[in-house]
Amino acid sequence: MADRTVALNSAAKKTPADSRVTLAHIMSEHDTNLYGTIHGGVVMKLIDDAAAAAAGRHADGPAVTVSVDRMTFLAPVRAGDLLSVHATLERAGRTSMTVAARVTAERWNAAGPVAEVATGRLTFVAIDAEGAPRPVPALDDGTNASGDPLA
């Protein structure tokens, strides 16, 4: 059975572009803290939502968050900002996937440039109907077995 799983995993390779997701959300005053900026937990939820969608696309089905490997807040987000979370698969194991997220804010109130406001890296596991881990397609990252880029 293990040989069949490996064969299935390598036969259905996908690229990071196959599962890329962008989630956009206009932030409201409902999401602010006492300092007038958006709660970090609200930003984290949007990151988890976008990353879960990317993992689910790669896995062709449900995937659950198993860890938040890194979360970095770079700049405050304010009510009225258009927040965009860009999620891309970075790694695929047998049943797990690592997704990187980059968050930008378009400051509509000040008509300023788009700013990077947060980044995150999360790990997901694909699950079957019973909630058990299941194999995911391999990730074709454009390099060969030695790590050299393919021509």
mmCIF file of C-alpha atoms in Angstrom:
data_model
loop_
_atom_site.group_PDB
_atom_site.id
_atom_site.type_symbol
_atom_site.label_atom_id
_atom_site.label_comp_id
_atom_site.label_asym_id
_atom_site.label_seq_id
_atom_site.Cartn_x
_atom_site.Cartn_y
_atom_site.Cartn_z
ATOM 1 C CA MET A 1 0.000 0.000 0.000
ATOM 2 C CA ALA A 2 2.874 2.400 0.768
ATOM 3 C CA ASP A 3 4.224 1.982 -2.779
ATOM 4 C CA ARG A 4 0.802 2.823 -4.218
ATOM 5 C CA THR A 5 0.606 5.969 -2.033
ATOM 6 C CA VAL A 6 4.013 7.130 -3.226
ATOM 7 C CA ALA A 7 3.019 6.466 -6.846
ATOM 8 C CA LEU A 8 -0.198 8.458 -6.434
ATOM 9 C CA ASN A 9 1.700 11.255 -4.718
ATOM 10 C CA SER A 10 4.303 11.635 -7.471
ATOM 11 C CA ALA A 11 1.926 11.100 -10.414
ATOM 12 C CA ALA A 12 -0.227 14.133 -9.642
ATOM 13 C CA LYS A 13 2.405 16.855 -9.173
ATOM 14 C CA LYS A 14 1.128 20.411 -8.892
ATOM 15 C CA THR A 15 2.925 23.738 -9.017
ATOM 16 C CA PRO A 16 2.616 26.508 -6.409
ATOM 17 C CA ALA A 17 0.593 28.515 -8.951
ATOM 18 C CA ASP A 18 -2.048 25.747 -9.048
ATOM 19 C CA SER A 19 -3.135 26.526 -5.504
ATOM 20 C CA ARG A 20 -2.345 30.232 -5.127
ATOM 21 C CA VAL A 21 -5.109 32.187 -3.370
ATOM 22 C CA THR A 22 -5.737 35.889 -2.770
ATOM 23 C CA LEU A 23 -8.359 36.840 -0.223
ATOM 24 C CA ALA A 24 -9.346 40.522 0.027
ATOM 25 C CA HIS A 25 -11.313 42.123 2.841
ATOM 26 C CA ILE A 26 -12.181 45.742 3.667
ATOM 27 C CA MET A 27 -11.424 46.199 7.352
ATOM 28 C CA SER A 28 -14.102 47.842 9.496
ATOM 29 C CA GLU A 29 -14.183 49.668 12.812
ATOM 30 C CA HIS A 30 -15.831 46.546 14.226
ATOM 31 C CA ASP A 31 -12.400 44.840 14.030
ATOM 32 C CA THR A 32 -10.393 47.526 15.876
ATOM 33 C CA ASN A 33 -8.738 47.362 19.273
ATOM 34 C CA LEU A 34 -8.395 50.118 21.882
ATOM 35 C CA TYR A 35 -5.564 51.698 19.869
ATOM 36 C CA GLY A 36 -7.704 52.139 16.752
ATOM 37 C CA THR A 37 -5.898 49.465 14.762
ATOM 38 C CA ILE A 38 -7.153 46.074 13.622
ATOM 39 C CA HIS A 39 -6.773 43.227 16.132
ATOM 40 C CA GLY A 40 -3.892 40.900 15.285
ATOM 41 C CA GLY A 41 -6.261 37.965 15.761
ATOM 42 C CA VAL A 42 -8.493 39.253 12.964
ATOM 43 C CA VAL A 43 -5.486 39.402 10.629
ATOM 44 C CA MET A 44 -4.440 35.908 11.773
ATOM 45 C CA LYS A 45 -7.891 34.521 10.954
ATOM 46 C CA LEU A 46 -7.743 35.971 7.436
ATOM 47 C CA ILE A 47 -4.275 34.450 6.980
ATOM 48 C CA ASP A 48 -5.559 31.064 8.176
ATOM 49 C CA ASP A 49 -8.581 31.292 5.840
ATOM 50 C CA ALA A 50 -6.458 32.067 2.756
ATOM 51 C CA ALA A 51 -3.792 29.487 3.651
ATOM 52 C CA ALA A 52 -6.460 26.817 4.238
ATOM 53 C CA ALA A 53 -7.946 27.560 0.813
ATOM 54 C CA ALA A 54 -4.521 27.183 -0.822
ATOM 55 C CA ALA A 55 -3.868 23.919 1.042
ATOM 56 C CA GLY A 56 -7.328 22.613 0.126
ATOM 57 C CA ARG A 57 -6.780 23.460 -3.532
ATOM 58 C CA HIS A 58 -3.481 21.596 -3.543
ATOM 59 C CA ALA A 59 -4.951 18.614 -1.670
ATOM 60 C CA ASP A 60 -8.131 18.539 -3.786
ATOM 61 C CA GLY A 61 -10.148 18.472 -0.578
ATOM 62 C CA PRO A 62 -10.231 19.448 3.075
ATOM 63 C CA ALA A 63 -7.072 20.331 4.966
ATOM 64 C CA VAL A 64 -6.805 21.407 8.596
ATOM 65 C CA THR A 65 -4.337 23.731 10.297
ATOM 66 C CA VAL A 66 -1.868 21.810 12.463
ATOM 67 C CA SER A 67 0.537 24.628 13.297
ATOM 68 C CA VAL A 68 1.261 28.281 12.843
ATOM 69 C CA ASP A 69 4.984 28.091 12.223
ATOM 70 C CA ARG A 70 5.537 31.843 12.086
ATOM 71 C CA MET A 71 3.452 35.004 12.241
ATOM 72 C CA THR A 72 5.019 38.443 11.830
ATOM 73 C CA PHE A 73 3.205 41.770 12.071
ATOM 74 C CA LEU A 74 5.088 44.462 10.162
ATOM 75 C CA ALA A 75 2.768 47.485 10.240
ATOM 76 C CA PRO A 76 -0.611 48.404 11.742
ATOM 77 C CA VAL A 77 -3.829 47.880 9.790
ATOM 78 C CA ARG A 78 -6.589 50.452 10.126
ATOM 79 C CA ALA A 79 -10.334 50.492 9.541
ATOM 80 C CA GLY A 80 -10.995 51.286 5.894
ATOM 81 C CA ASP A 81 -7.870 49.493 4.644
ATOM 82 C CA LEU A 82 -8.311 46.907 1.915
ATOM 83 C CA LEU A 83 -6.398 43.931 3.266
ATOM 84 C CA SER A 84 -5.212 41.300 0.767
ATOM 85 C CA VAL A 85 -3.811 37.954 1.879
ATOM 86 C CA HIS A 86 -1.738 36.162 -0.771
ATOM 87 C CA ALA A 87 -1.212 32.471 0.079
ATOM 88 C CA THR A 88 1.084 30.079 -1.800
ATOM 89 C CA LEU A 89 2.095 26.476 -1.197
ATOM 90 C CA GLU A 90 5.791 26.172 -0.317
ATOM 91 C CA ARG A 91 6.141 22.491 0.505
ATOM 92 C CA ALA A 92 4.149 19.279 0.220
ATOM 93 C CA GLY A 93 5.001 16.167 2.173
ATOM 94 C CA ARG A 94 3.104 12.886 2.191
ATOM 95 C CA THR A 95 0.018 14.285 3.965
ATOM 96 C CA SER A 96 1.163 17.744 5.115
ATOM 97 C CA MET A 97 1.657 21.056 3.343
ATOM 98 C CA THR A 98 3.388 24.306 4.282
ATOM 99 C CA VAL A 99 1.751 27.511 3.083
ATOM 100 C CA ALA A 100 3.332 30.978 3.078
ATOM 101 C CA ALA A 101 1.126 34.043 3.365
ATOM 102 C CA ARG A 102 1.908 37.669 2.581
ATOM 103 C CA VAL A 103 -0.531 40.366 3.715
ATOM 104 C CA THR A 104 -0.783 43.792 2.114
ATOM 105 C CA ALA A 105 -2.919 46.796 2.964
ATOM 106 C CA GLU A 106 -4.138 49.366 0.497
ATOM 107 C CA ARG A 107 -4.723 52.490 2.502
ATOM 108 C CA TRP A 108 -7.844 53.907 0.889
ATOM 109 C CA ASN A 109 -8.238 56.639 3.522
ATOM 110 C CA ALA A 110 -4.826 58.178 2.777
ATOM 111 C CA ALA A 111 -4.574 57.185 -0.912
ATOM 112 C CA GLY A 112 -1.108 55.867 -0.097
ATOM 113 C CA PRO A 113 0.842 52.989 -1.592
ATOM 114 C CA VAL A 114 0.184 49.326 -0.909
ATOM 115 C CA ALA A 115 2.139 48.278 2.185
ATOM 116 C CA GLU A 116 3.184 44.826 3.377
ATOM 117 C CA VAL A 117 1.690 44.527 6.865
ATOM 118 C CA ALA A 118 2.169 40.881 7.896
ATOM 119 C CA THR A 119 3.555 37.512 6.881
ATOM 120 C CA GLY A 120 2.849 34.001 8.055
ATOM 121 C CA ARG A 121 3.773 30.381 7.492
ATOM 122 C CA LEU A 122 1.343 27.605 8.431
ATOM 123 C CA THR A 123 1.294 23.820 8.193
ATOM 124 C CA PHE A 124 -1.815 21.883 7.152
ATOM 125 C CA VAL A 125 -2.703 18.196 6.914
ATOM 126 C CA ALA A 126 -5.129 16.880 4.303
ATOM 127 C CA ILE A 127 -7.914 14.791 5.804
ATOM 128 C CA ASP A 128 -10.418 12.274 4.482
ATOM 129 C CA ALA A 129 -14.143 12.010 5.343
ATOM 130 C CA GLU A 130 -13.318 10.327 8.665
ATOM 131 C CA GLY A 131 -10.785 13.007 9.624
ATOM 132 C CA ALA A 132 -7.745 10.779 9.052
ATOM 133 C CA PRO A 133 -4.670 12.142 7.228
ATOM 134 C CA ARG A 134 -4.590 11.362 3.505
ATOM 135 C CA PRO A 135 -1.889 11.710 0.822
ATOM 136 C CA VAL A 136 -1.481 14.951 -1.134
ATOM 137 C CA PRO A 137 0.024 15.542 -4.586
ATOM 138 C CA ALA A 138 3.736 16.261 -4.784
ATOM 139 C CA LEU A 139 4.809 19.858 -5.309
ATOM 140 C CA ASP A 140 6.656 20.648 -8.521
ATOM 141 C CA ASP A 141 8.671 23.686 -7.528
ATOM 142 C CA GLY A 142 10.562 23.936 -10.805
ATOM 143 C CA THR A 143 13.773 22.291 -9.600
ATOM 144 C CA ASN A 144 15.223 18.848 -10.223
ATOM 145 C CA ALA A 145 16.183 16.292 -7.548
ATOM 146 C CA SER A 146 19.492 18.096 -6.843
ATOM 147 C CA GLY A 147 17.658 21.391 -6.232
ATOM 148 C CA ASP A 148 18.890 22.988 -9.467
ATOM 149 C CA PRO A 149 16.313 24.978 -11.456
ATOM 150 C CA LEU A 150 14.908 23.165 -14.476
ATOM 151 C CA ALA A 151 15.727 24.666 -17.822
#
